[in-house]
XYZ file of C-alpha atoms in Angstrom:
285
model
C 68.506 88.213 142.199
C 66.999 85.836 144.830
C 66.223 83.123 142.459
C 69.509 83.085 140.779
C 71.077 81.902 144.039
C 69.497 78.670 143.230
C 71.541 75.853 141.196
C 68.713 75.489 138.323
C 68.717 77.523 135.173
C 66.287 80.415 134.632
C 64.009 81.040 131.521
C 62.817 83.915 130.368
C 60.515 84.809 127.432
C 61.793 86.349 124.087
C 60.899 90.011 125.401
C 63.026 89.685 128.601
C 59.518 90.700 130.317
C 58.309 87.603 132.457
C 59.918 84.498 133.886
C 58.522 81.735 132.687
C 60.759 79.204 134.470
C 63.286 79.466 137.893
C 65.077 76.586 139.281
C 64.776 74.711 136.102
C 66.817 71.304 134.716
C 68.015 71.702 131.480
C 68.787 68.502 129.928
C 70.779 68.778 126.269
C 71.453 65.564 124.351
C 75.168 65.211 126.131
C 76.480 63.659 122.740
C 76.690 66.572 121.312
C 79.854 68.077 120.069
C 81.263 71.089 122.568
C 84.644 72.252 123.645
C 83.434 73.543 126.999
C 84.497 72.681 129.998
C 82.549 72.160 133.113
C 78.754 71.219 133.294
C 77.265 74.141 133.729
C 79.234 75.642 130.387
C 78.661 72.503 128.281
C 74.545 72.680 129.174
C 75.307 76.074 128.228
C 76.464 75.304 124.762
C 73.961 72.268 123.898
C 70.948 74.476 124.705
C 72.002 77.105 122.692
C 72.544 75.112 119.991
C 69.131 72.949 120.457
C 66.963 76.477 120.925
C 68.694 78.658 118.880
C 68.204 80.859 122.410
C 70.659 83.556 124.186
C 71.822 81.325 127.001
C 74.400 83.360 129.911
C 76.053 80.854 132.039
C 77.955 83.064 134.944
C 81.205 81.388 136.704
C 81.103 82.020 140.297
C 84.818 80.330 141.207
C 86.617 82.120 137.658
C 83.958 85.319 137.691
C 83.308 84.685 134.627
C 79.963 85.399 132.258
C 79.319 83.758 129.180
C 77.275 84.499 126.460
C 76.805 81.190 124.254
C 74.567 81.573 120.765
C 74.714 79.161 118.331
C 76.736 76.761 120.382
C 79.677 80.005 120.071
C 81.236 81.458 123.831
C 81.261 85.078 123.885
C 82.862 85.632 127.001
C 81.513 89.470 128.763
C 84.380 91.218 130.269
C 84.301 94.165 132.748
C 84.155 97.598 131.809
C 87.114 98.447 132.744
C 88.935 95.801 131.368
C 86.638 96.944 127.718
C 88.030 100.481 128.242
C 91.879 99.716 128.307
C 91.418 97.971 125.165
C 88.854 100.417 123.304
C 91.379 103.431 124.437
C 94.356 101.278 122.703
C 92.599 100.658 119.622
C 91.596 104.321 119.354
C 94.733 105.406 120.035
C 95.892 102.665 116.541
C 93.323 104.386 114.826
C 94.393 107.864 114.960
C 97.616 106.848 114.091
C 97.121 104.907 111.135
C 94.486 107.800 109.836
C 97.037 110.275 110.939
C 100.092 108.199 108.353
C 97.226 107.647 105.784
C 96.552 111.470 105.452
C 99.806 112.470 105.107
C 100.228 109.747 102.078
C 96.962 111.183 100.846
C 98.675 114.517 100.614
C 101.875 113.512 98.996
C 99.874 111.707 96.276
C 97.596 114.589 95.919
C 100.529 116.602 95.311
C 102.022 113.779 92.946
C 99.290 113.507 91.126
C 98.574 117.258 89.780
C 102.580 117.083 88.755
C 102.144 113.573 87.038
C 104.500 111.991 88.698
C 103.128 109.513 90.977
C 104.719 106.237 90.769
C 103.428 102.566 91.127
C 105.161 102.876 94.770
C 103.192 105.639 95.607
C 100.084 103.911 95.544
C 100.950 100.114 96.608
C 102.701 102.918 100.040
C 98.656 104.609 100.334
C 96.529 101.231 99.745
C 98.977 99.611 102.254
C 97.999 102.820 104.652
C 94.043 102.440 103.615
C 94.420 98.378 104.263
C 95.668 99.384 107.992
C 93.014 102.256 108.395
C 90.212 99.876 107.654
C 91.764 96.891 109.763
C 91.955 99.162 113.108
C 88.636 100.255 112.053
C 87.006 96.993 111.447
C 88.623 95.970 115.409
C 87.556 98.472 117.333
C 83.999 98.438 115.392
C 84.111 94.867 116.696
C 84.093 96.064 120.308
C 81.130 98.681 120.161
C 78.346 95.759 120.819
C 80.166 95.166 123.961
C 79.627 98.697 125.156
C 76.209 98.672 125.592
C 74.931 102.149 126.133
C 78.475 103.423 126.677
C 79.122 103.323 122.338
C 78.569 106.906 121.870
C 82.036 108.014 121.884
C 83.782 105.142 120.178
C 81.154 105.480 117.844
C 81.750 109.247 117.057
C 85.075 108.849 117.289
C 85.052 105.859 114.316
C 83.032 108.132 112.214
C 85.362 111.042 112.988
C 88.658 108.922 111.910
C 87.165 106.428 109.184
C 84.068 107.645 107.758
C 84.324 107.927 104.003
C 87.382 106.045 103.859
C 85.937 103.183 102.747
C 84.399 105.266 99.922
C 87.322 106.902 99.361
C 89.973 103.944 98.951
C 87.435 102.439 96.423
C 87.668 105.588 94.337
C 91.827 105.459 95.001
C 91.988 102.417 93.266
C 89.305 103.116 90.406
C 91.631 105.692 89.467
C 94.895 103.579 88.773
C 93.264 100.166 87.771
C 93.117 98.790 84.482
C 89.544 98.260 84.973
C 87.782 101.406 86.209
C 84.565 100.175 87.219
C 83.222 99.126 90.636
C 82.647 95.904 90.222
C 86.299 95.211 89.390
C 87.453 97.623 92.348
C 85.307 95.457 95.026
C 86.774 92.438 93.454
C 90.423 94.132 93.719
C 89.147 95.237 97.744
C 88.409 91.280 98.352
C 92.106 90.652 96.623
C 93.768 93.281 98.665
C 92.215 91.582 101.845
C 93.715 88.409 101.512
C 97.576 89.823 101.475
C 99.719 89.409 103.865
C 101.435 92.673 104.607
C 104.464 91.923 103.456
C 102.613 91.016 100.069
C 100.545 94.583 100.405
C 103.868 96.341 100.309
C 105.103 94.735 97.080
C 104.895 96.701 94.067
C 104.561 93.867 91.613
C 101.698 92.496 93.444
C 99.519 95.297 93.783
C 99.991 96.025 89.801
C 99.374 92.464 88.481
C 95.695 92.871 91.174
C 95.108 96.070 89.537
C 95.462 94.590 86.384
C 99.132 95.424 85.052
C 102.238 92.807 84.744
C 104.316 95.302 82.896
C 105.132 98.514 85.499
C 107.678 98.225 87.872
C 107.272 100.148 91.186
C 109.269 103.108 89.366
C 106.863 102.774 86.713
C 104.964 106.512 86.548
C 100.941 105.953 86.647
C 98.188 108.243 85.525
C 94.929 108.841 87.839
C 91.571 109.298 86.511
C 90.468 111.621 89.014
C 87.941 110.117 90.572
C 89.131 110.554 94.321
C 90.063 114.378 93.966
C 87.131 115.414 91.661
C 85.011 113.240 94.541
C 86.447 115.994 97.062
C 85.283 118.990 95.444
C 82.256 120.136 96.876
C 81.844 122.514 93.682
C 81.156 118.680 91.656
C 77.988 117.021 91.688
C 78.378 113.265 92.179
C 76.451 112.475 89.360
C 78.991 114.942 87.298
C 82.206 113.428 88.731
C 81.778 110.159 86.066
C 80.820 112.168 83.265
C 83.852 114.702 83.595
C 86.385 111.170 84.160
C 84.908 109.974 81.244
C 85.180 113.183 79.037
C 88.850 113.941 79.686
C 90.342 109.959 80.443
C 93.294 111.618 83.437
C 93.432 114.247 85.541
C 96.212 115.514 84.036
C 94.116 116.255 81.023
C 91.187 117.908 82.526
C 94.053 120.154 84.315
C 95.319 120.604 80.988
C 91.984 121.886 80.149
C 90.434 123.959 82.354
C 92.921 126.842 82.440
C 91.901 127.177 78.891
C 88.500 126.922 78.618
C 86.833 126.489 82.542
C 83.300 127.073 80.990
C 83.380 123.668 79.185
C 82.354 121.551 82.725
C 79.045 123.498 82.761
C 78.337 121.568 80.428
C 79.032 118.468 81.954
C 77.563 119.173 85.359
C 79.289 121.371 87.358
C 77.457 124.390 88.713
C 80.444 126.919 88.973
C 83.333 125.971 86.493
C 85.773 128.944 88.171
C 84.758 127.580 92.067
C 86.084 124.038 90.995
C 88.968 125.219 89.231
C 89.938 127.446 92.005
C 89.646 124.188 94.357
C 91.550 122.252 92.116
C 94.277 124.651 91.924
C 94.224 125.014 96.141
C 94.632 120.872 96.250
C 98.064 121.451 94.279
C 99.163 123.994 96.041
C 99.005 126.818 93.229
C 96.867 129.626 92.345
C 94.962 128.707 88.830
């Protein structure tokens, strides 16, 4: 504290264990390129840059601390200040998980009756897209927290963990090309729309592979995302049962009939899964 009253920089080792110098003249090469204002910012900046070090550069007359890596500002902002904002973006969260569950439910429903349109799903990627992006934000603001991440970081795994996992598996189901690779590559697509874009029908069928559905236009799920639900399914099995039956209309079609069939294929209880099957649709089997 006493030596940081004095104008020179001070330097401290890689371990933040021993000061190596107090008082000290840094001395960048001034040409180069920063958009920092002031002296003691721009020094900032250049050494940064130069040592590849952490360099904080405090304000006294704006109250201001900067972080500067790589020649980039990061300015530090109070705790209070980092609350208001956390507690908004929380409060985004729930409600965009809150709208994406009940769109997970209607399709569910959909689904198990066949009916789910080319609507349906451009309305739930469009509620995944704004899940992940109010994730992805307030993720961006747990660094800042220091020590005081435990809650926001409960509370992200609590509203968006799995969901990730989950939207990949809602668009295996409905693309032309089932596997992963093509549904990351879809993801990537999906990322670059503007929202307006995310909530056209047409576009989200000629990503996922189709230029001849309109958003009336009924589509078939594999099955992927519900069988992926059912704790009564082995992952390993949940492939091998998609790849048996081709919809989930057809393994329903199925398993009243003949339930013994996905021992077989995997599944250690055939009558638990179709019982949770039937409980997703909302009918006894």
């Amino acid at each position: 504290f006493e030596l940081c009253k004095m104008d020179g920089a001070i330097v401290i080792d890689e371990d933040l264990t021993t000061i190596l110098r107090a008082n000290f003249h840094l001395n960048p090469d001034p040409s180069m390129p920063t958009s920092e204002t002031g002296m003691r910012h721009r020094t900032a900046a250049r050494m940064s840059m130069v040592t590849d070090a952490m360099v904080v550069s405090v304000s006294e007359r704006r109250s201001h601390v900067n972080i500067y890596v790589r020649g980039r500002s990061f300015q530090l902002r109070s705790a209070q200040e980092l609350g208001n904002e956390v507690n908004q973006l929380v409060i985004s969260l729930q409600t965009s998980r809150d709208s994406l569950d009940a769109l997970l439910s209607r399709l569910t429903r959909l689904e198990f009756d066949n009916f789910v349109t080319l609507a349906d799903i451009a309305r739930v990627y469009g509620g995944f897209q704004l899940l992940l992006q109010a994730s992805s934000r307030l993720r961006s603001f747990v660094p800042q927290l220091g020590t005081n991440d435990k809650v926001v970081r409960r509370q992200l795994e609590q509203l968006a963990g799995g969901m990730d996992e989950e939207f990949t598996l809602a668009i295996r189901d409905y693309a032309a090309n089932s596997s992963e690779e093509d549904a990351n590559r879809i993801r990537r697509e999906f990322d670059a729309l503007s929202p307006r874009e995310m909530a056209s029908p047409a576009r989200i069928a000629h990503i996922l592979g189709y230029d001849d559905l309109n958003e009336d236009s009924v589509v078939t799920p594999l099955g992927l995302r519900t069988l992926s639900r059912s704790t009564a399914v082995p992952t390993d099995a949940v492939e091998h049962i998609v790849s048996e039956y081709g919809s989930l209309q057809a393994l329903m079609d199925d398993v009243q009939r003949d339930p013994e069939k996905l021992g077989d294929m995997g599944v250690n209880n055939p009558p638990i899964l179709v019982d949770s099957l039937y409980r997703m649709w909302g009918k006894k089997g």
